C-alpha positions in Angstrom: -1.0 -16.0 -29.3 1.5 -15.8 -26.5 1.4 -16.9 -22.9 0.9 -14.8 -19.7 3.6 -15.3 -17.2 3.2 -14.6 -13.5 6.0 -13.0 -11.5 7.1 -12.7 -7.9 7.2 -8.9 -7.3 9.7 -9.4 -4.4 12.3 -10.6 -6.9 11.0 -9.7 -10.3 11.5 -13.4 -11.3 8.9 -15.6 -13.1 6.7 -17.7 -10.9 4.5 -20.7 -12.0 3.5 -22.0 -15.3 2.4 -19.4 -17.9 -1.3 -19.2 -18.8 -2.2 -19.2 -22.5 -3.9 -16.1 -23.9 -7.4 -16.6 -25.0 -8.0 -16.5 -28.7 -10.9 -14.6 -30.3 -12.6 -17.9 -30.9 -12.1 -18.7 -27.2 -13.8 -15.4 -26.2 -16.6 -16.1 -28.6 -17.2 -19.6 -27.1 -17.2 -18.2 -23.6 -19.7 -15.4 -24.5 -21.9 -17.8 -26.4 -21.9 -20.2 -23.5 -22.9 -17.4 -21.2 -25.7 -16.4 -23.5 -27.0 -20.0 -23.6 -27.0 -20.1 -19.8 -28.7 -16.8 -19.3 -32.3 -18.1 -19.7 -31.9 -20.9 -17.1 -29.8 -18.9 -14.6 -32.0 -15.8 -14.7 -35.1 -18.0 -14.4 -33.9 -19.5 -11.0 -35.7 -18.1 -8.0 -33.7 -15.5 -6.0 -33.4 -18.0 -3.2 -32.0 -20.6 -5.6 -29.3 -18.2 -6.9 -28.5 -17.3 -3.3 -27.9 -20.9 -2.5 -25.4 -21.1 -5.4 -23.6 -18.0 -4.2 -23.3 -19.6 -0.7 -21.9 -22.8 -2.3 -19.3 -20.8 -4.2 -18.3 -19.0 -1.0 -18.0 -22.4 0.8 -15.8 -23.8 -2.0 -13.4 -20.9 -2.0 -13.1 -21.0 1.8 -12.3 -24.7 1.5 -9.4 -24.0 -0.8 -8.3 -20.9 1.0 -4.8 -22.0 2.0 -3.7 -23.0 -1.5 -5.2 -19.9 -3.1 -3.6 -17.6 -0.6 -0.2 -19.1 -1.1 -0.4 -18.7 -4.8 -1.7 -15.1 -4.6 1.1 -14.2 -2.2 3.7 -15.5 -4.6 2.2 -13.5 -7.5 1.4 -10.3 -5.7 3.7 -10.0 -2.6 0.7 -8.7 -0.7 1.4 -11.0 2.3 -0.6 -13.8 3.8 -2.3 -11.7 6.5 -3.7 -9.2 4.0 -4.7 -11.9 1.5 -6.3 -14.0 4.2 -8.5 -11.1 5.1 -9.2 -10.3 1.4 -10.3 -13.8 0.5 -12.7 -13.8 3.5 -14.0 -10.4 2.3 -14.7 -12.0 -1.0 -16.6 -14.9 0.4 -18.5 -12.6 2.7 -19.5 -10.5 -0.4 -21.0 -13.6 -1.9 -23.0 -14.3 1.2 -24.1 -10.7 1.4 -25.6 -10.9 -2.0 -27.2 -14.2 -1.0 -28.9 -12.2 1.8 -29.8 -9.4 -0.7 -31.5 -12.0 -2.9 -33.5 -13.5 0.0 -34.6 -10.1 1.4 -36.1 -9.2 -2.0 -36.2 -5.4 -2.1 -33.5 -5.5 -4.8 -36.1 -6.0 -7.5 -37.8 -2.7 -6.6 -41.3 -4.2 -7.1 -43.8 -1.5 -7.6 -47.6 -1.9 -8.0 -50.1 0.7 -9.1 -53.7 -0.3 -9.0 -56.0 1.0 -11.8 -57.7 4.4 -11.4 -60.0 5.5 -14.3 -61.0 8.7 -12.5 -57.7 10.6 -12.7 -56.2 12.4 -15.7 -54.8 10.6 -17.5 -56.5 7.4 -16.4 -54.1 4.9 -14.8 -54.2 1.3 -15.9 -52.8 -1.5 -13.7 -49.0 -1.1 -13.7 -46.5 -3.5 -12.3 -42.8 -2.7 -12.4 -39.6 -4.5 -11.4 -35.9 -4.9 -12.3 -34.8 -7.7 -14.5 -31.2 -8.9 -15.4 -29.6 -7.4 -18.5 -28.0 -10.6 -19.8 -24.4 -11.9 -19.9 -21.8 -9.4 -18.7 -18.1 -9.0 -18.9 -16.0 -8.2 -15.8 -12.4 -7.0 -15.8 -10.4 -8.1 -12.8 -8.3 -5.6 -10.8 -4.6 -5.9 -10.3 -4.5 -4.8 -6.6 -7.1 -7.1 -5.2 -6.5 -10.6 -6.5 -9.7 -11.8 -4.7 -12.0 -9.0 -3.7 -12.0 -7.2 -7.0 -10.9 -10.0 -9.2 -12.2 -13.4 -10.4 -15.0 -13.7 -7.8 -14.9 -10.1 -6.5 -17.8 -7.7 -6.1 -18.5 -7.2 -9.8 -18.8 -11.0 -10.4 -20.8 -11.6 -7.2 -23.3 -8.8 -7.8 -23.8 -9.7 -11.5 -24.4 -13.4 -10.7 -26.8 -12.4 -8.0 -28.7 -10.2 -10.5 -29.1 -13.3 -12.8 -26.4 -12.4 -15.3 -23.8 -15.0 -16.3 -20.3 -13.6 -16.2 -17.3 -13.8 -18.5 -14.3 -12.7 -16.5 -11.2 -11.1 -18.1 -8.4 -12.1 -15.7 -5.6 -9.7 -14.8 -2.1 -10.5 -16.0 -0.5 -9.6 -12.6 -1.9 -12.8 -11.1 -2.7 -15.3 -13.9 -2.2 -18.4 -11.8 -4.4 -17.2 -8.9 -7.0 -16.3 -11.5 -6.9 -19.6 -13.2 -7.2 -21.5 -9.9 -9.9 -19.3 -8.5 -11.9 -19.7 -11.7 -11.5 -23.5 -11.5 -13.1 -23.5 -8.0 -16.0 -21.3 -9.1 -16.7 -23.0 -12.4 -16.9 -26.4 -10.6 -19.8 -25.1 -8.5 -21.9 -23.1 -10.9 -24.0 -24.5 -13.8 -22.3 -24.8 -17.2 -21.8 -21.5 -19.0 -22.7 -19.3 -16.0 -19.1 -18.4 -15.3 -16.2 -18.3 -17.7 -12.7 -16.7 -17.7 -10.5 -15.4 -20.5 -6.9 -14.1 -20.5 -5.0 -11.5 -22.4 -5.4 -7.9 -23.6 -6.9 -8.7 -26.9 -9.3 -11.0 -25.2 -10.6 -8.1 -23.2 -11.2 -6.0 -26.3 -13.0 -8.9 -28.0 -15.1 -9.4 -24.8 -16.3 -5.8 -24.8 -17.1 -5.9 -28.5 -19.0 -9.3 -28.4 -22.7 -8.9 -29.2 -23.7 -11.4 -26.5 -22.2 -9.1 -23.7 -24.8 -6.6 -22.4 -22.7 -4.7 -19.8 -19.2 -4.5 -18.6 -17.6 -3.9 -15.2 -14.0 -2.7 -15.0 -11.5 -1.7 -12.2 -8.2 -0.3 -13.4 -6.3 2.6 -14.9 -8.0 5.7 -16.3 -6.4 5.3 -19.7 -7.4 1.6 -20.0 -10.9 2.2 -18.7 -11.5 5.1 -21.0 -10.4 3.1 -24.0 -12.8 0.3 -23.1 -15.6 2.8 -22.2 -15.3 4.3 -25.7 -15.3 0.8 -27.2 -18.5 -0.1 -25.3 -20.2 3.2 -26.3 -19.1 2.8 -30.0 -20.6 -0.7 -30.5 -23.6 -1.0 -32.9 -25.5 -1.8 -29.8 -23.9 0.5 -27.1 -23.8 -1.1 -23.6 -23.3 0.2 -20.1 -19.7 0.3 -18.9 -19.1 0.6 -15.2 -15.5 1.6 -14.7 -13.7 2.3 -11.5 -10.7 4.3 -12.6 -8.4 6.9 -10.8 -8.9 8.7 -7.5 -6.8 11.0 -5.4 -9.2 11.0 -2.4 -8.7 14.5 -1.0 -8.4 14.8 2.8 -8.9 18.2 4.6 -7.4 18.7 8.0 -8.8 21.7 9.8 -6.5 23.7 12.2 -8.0 22.3 15.5 -7.6 18.7 14.4 -4.1 19.4 13.2 -3.1 21.0 16.6 -4.7 18.4 18.8 -2.3 15.5 18.1 0.1 16.3 15.2 2.5 13.3 15.7 -0.4 10.8 16.1 -2.3 12.2 13.2 0.8 12.1 11.0 1.4 8.5 11.9 -2.2 7.6 11.1 -1.9 9.3 7.7 1.4 7.5 6.9 -0.2 4.2 7.8 -3.1 4.8 5.5 -0.9 6.2 2.7 1.5 3.2 2.8 -1.0 0.4 3.4 -0.5 -2.3 0.8 2.3 -0.2 -0.7 -0.3 2.5 -1.5 -2.0 0.2 -4.0 -5.5 1.1 -3.0 -8.1 3.0 -5.0 -8.9 4.9 -1.8 -5.3 5.9 -1.1 -5.2 9.4 0.5 -3.1 11.0 -2.2 -4.0 14.7 -1.6 -3.9 16.3 1.8 -4.9 19.8 2.7 -3.4 20.9 6.0 -1.9 23.9 7.9 1.8 24.4 7.3 2.5 23.6 10.9 1.6 20.0 10.3 4.1 19.4 7.5 7.2 18.5 9.7 5.3 15.8 11.5 3.9 14.4 8.3 7.4 14.4 6.7 8.9 12.6 9.7 6.1 9.9 9.6 6.5 9.2 5.9 10.3 9.2 6.2 10.0 6.5 8.9 7.7 4.4 6.8 8.9 1.4 4.7 7.7 0.7 1.2 7.6 -2.6 -0.6 7.1 -4.3 -4.0 4.5 -3.0 -6.4 2.3 -5.5 -8.1 4.1 -5.5 -11.4 7.0 -3.9 -13.2 4.8 -1.5 -15.2 3.3 0.0 -12.0 6.7 0.2 -10.4 8.1 2.1 -13.3 5.1 4.4 -13.5 5.4 5.2 -9.8 9.1 6.0 -10.0 8.8 8.1 -13.2 5.7 9.9 -12.1 7.0 10.9 -8.6 10.4 11.7 -10.0 8.8 14.0 -12.6 6.6 15.6 -9.8 9.7 16.2 -7.6 11.6 17.8 -10.5 8.7 20.0 -11.6 9.8 23.0 -9.5 6.2 23.2 -8.2 6.5 21.1 -5.1 9.0 20.5 -2.3 10.0 17.0 -1.1 9.3 16.7 2.7 9.7 13.0 3.3 10.9 9.8 1.7 10.8 6.4 3.4 12.8 3.3 2.6 12.3 0.2 0.5 14.0 -3.1 -0.1 16.5 -3.1 -2.9 15.3 -6.1 -4.8 12.4 -6.7 -7.1 9.8 -4.0 -7.9 10.0 -2.2 -4.5 9.4 1.5 -4.1 9.7 4.0 -1.2 6.9 6.2 0.2 7.2 9.8 -0.9 5.6 13.0 0.3 5.7 16.5 -1.2 4.3 19.9 -0.2 3.0 22.8 -2.1 1.3 26.1 -1.1 -2.4 26.4 -1.9 -1.9 29.2 -4.4 0.6 27.3 -6.4 -1.6 24.2 -6.3 -4.7 26.2 -7.5 -2.7 27.6 -10.4 -1.4 24.1 -11.4 -4.4 22.0 -10.3 -4.6 19.7 -13.3 -1.0 18.6 -12.9 -0.7 18.5 -9.2 -4.0 16.6 -8.6 -2.8 13.7 -10.8 -2.9 10.3 -9.2 0.4 8.6 -8.6 -0.7 5.0 -7.9 1.4 3.9 -4.9 2.6 5.3 -1.6 2.9 9.0 -2.6 1.0 12.1 -1.6 1.0 15.8 -2.0 0.3 18.1 1.1 -1.3 21.4 0.1 -0.7 23.9 2.8 -3.1 26.8 3.5 -3.1 29.8 5.8 -6.9 30.0 6.4 -9.4 27.1 5.8 -11.7 29.6 4.2 -9.3 29.6 1.3 -10.2 26.0 0.6 -13.8 26.7 -0.2 -13.0 28.1 -3.7 -10.5 25.3 -4.6 -12.1 22.1 -3.4 -15.0 22.1 -5.9 -12.5 22.2 -8.8 -10.8 18.9 -7.8 -11.1 15.9 -10.1 -13.9 13.5 -9.1 -12.8 11.0 -6.4 -14.2 8.0 -4.7 -13.8 9.6 -1.3 -13.4 13.0 0.4 -12.2 13.1 4.0 -12.5 15.8 6.7 -10.7 16.0 10.0 -12.1 18.5 12.6 -12.3 18.9 16.3 -15.5 19.6 18.3 -15.2 23.4 18.0 -15.1 23.3 14.1 -18.4 21.7 13.2 -19.8 24.8 11.5 -16.7 25.2 9.3 -16.6 21.4 8.7 -20.1 21.6 7.3 -19.1 24.2 4.8 -16.0 22.3 3.8 -18.0 19.2 3.4 -20.4 21.0 1.0 -17.4 22.0 -1.1 -16.2 18.4 -1.2 -19.6 16.8 -1.8 -19.8 17.4 -5.5 -16.4 15.8 -6.2 -16.6 12.7 -3.9 -18.8 9.6 -3.7 -18.2 9.0 0.0 -17.6 11.6 2.7 -15.6 10.5 5.8 -15.3 12.3 9.1 -12.2 11.9 11.3 -11.2 8.7 9.7 -9.2 7.4 6.7 -10.5 6.4 3.3 -8.6 3.1 3.0 -11.0 0.3 4.0 -14.3 -0.1 2.2 -17.0 -1.9 4.2 -19.1 -4.4 2.3 -22.6 -3.3 3.5 -26.0 -2.0 2.4 -25.1 1.6 3.0 -21.7 1.7 1.2 -21.3 3.8 -1.9 -18.0 3.1 -3.7 -18.2 5.4 -6.8 -17.9 9.0 -7.6 -17.7 11.6 -10.4 -15.3 11.2 -13.4 -12.5 10.2 -13.4 -13.0 8.0 -10.3 -15.8 6.1 -12.1 -17.7 6.3 -15.4 -21.0 6.4 -13.6 -21.4 8.3 -10.3 -24.9 6.9 -9.9 -23.6 3.4 -9.1 -21.4 1.6 -6.6 -19.1 -1.4 -7.1 -19.1 -2.3 -3.4 -22.1 -3.0 -1.2 -25.6 -4.4 -1.7 -26.7 -1.9 -4.3 -23.9 -2.9 -6.6 -26.5 -5.3 -8.0 -28.4 -2.4 -9.5 -25.8 -2.0 -12.3 -26.8 -5.3 -13.9 -30.5 -4.7 -13.9 -33.1 -2.8 -16.0 -36.7 -1.9 -15.3 -39.6 -3.6 -17.0 -43.3 -2.5 -16.5 -46.2 -4.9 -17.0 -49.3 -3.0 -18.0 -52.8 -4.6 -17.5 -51.4 -8.2 -17.4 -53.4 -11.0 -15.9 -52.3 -12.2 -12.4 -51.3 -15.7 -13.5 -48.9 -14.3 -16.1 -47.1 -11.9 -13.8 -43.7 -12.7 -12.1 -44.3 -13.8 -8.5 -42.7 -10.6 -7.3 -45.6 -8.6 -8.8 -48.6 -10.7 -8.0 -51.2 -9.2 -5.7 -50.9 -11.8 -3.0 -47.1 -11.2 -2.7 -46.2 -15.0 -2.5 -42.6 -14.3 -1.8 -43.3 -11.9 1.1 -40.9 -9.3 -0.2 -40.9 -5.5 0.4 -42.9 -3.7 -2.3 -44.3 -0.2 -3.1 -48.0 -0.5 -3.6 -49.8 2.7 -4.7 -46.9 4.7 -3.4 -46.7 3.0 0.0 -43.6 1.0 0.8 -44.0 -2.2 2.9 -44.4 -5.9 2.8 -47.7 -6.1 1.1 
């Protein structure tokens, strides 16, 4: 086995001590430890698990300065961004503590017996229970919020599932130190971490693992998805993969403030050097808006990508796009010369050409690049938008006189996007009860589920119905007197009863 070396993206030079790859036997030990811990962790009351999550959040906050310094050296994302991201991560943990204490997450459902209907109904009690130990793959672009103790780990632990985390090689030192903080707080076996590509494969194949969460490339996610489905015991695989996040600008919105709109677009496109899953990579706009968009992107400054592979993929992908003969370059920003830095790039293409070459021109180029698709009449969009690849988001900009048209455009976008945004930008994903961060393939492997927000916990749970069981043998969530005081559905009526 070899070691995993961290690098400083600003220089391309190694940083920190390398982290050893985890052997197959090491993965086996971590998965077995998680399986051994499952019974006791899942048996804790929801409030007890919530207290553990709060304690992890407190421990990460206490070591924030050192963790942020290390992450900045390995990712070049900058201390302001990373400070916010780590706070987002600890707030996610506290949100899931609130979810556990509130109680509706178990979806407790009680049906009283009724022998007079056809067919007769026995006493039925239904709730959601944890699946078992799960594997989580950390993301490259969020070393805290989608990584070691990101949303996947937090939601799985909240559900009662021990986690084995496969760290991302772009920030091995940050992953190691974050895992150290987390493991010191949680009971033995509840959280483990493994390193290396082969360790990830072994983790998905391990029989103790009952579900997997993944954030990363479409190719990597698809390979693991197929592996999970091909096991002797297939398991759920919740992958967040690629997304071009189409944005439609109606004529009234384009005419109202072209320079200001273009500046806002460029800010969203280049945020974090475009390394966001919600980056607006596809813009549908009137031709009249293109000059302002080109000027705004040309004035923008790029920066270092997270690793050399991403840098090379961005450069080769956008170079190939520019040389395809299908698009026209309309703006290119600047970037530092050293390290893995890249410039922002913007291209334009007429709608007819885009429609004829949709599969190629709707490809994601991870980084600060976008394609502007120009149209003559917004009515033309209604036949094209439903054929876009699935995305995490779809955005619509319209003025007050365009609401009827905006409604029709939104209906065309709705089947291909998990979140619809009006007069805003997709970058920025609130951690809240109402958030849905998912979408049709290839944005995720399951459009039914979210990886951000309170209902992310639903991925790690499965329903169980207790039929005709005596009260004293039922879980407390299902007992007639509702000792936990949680929201429940009783004979079809939702309430605290």
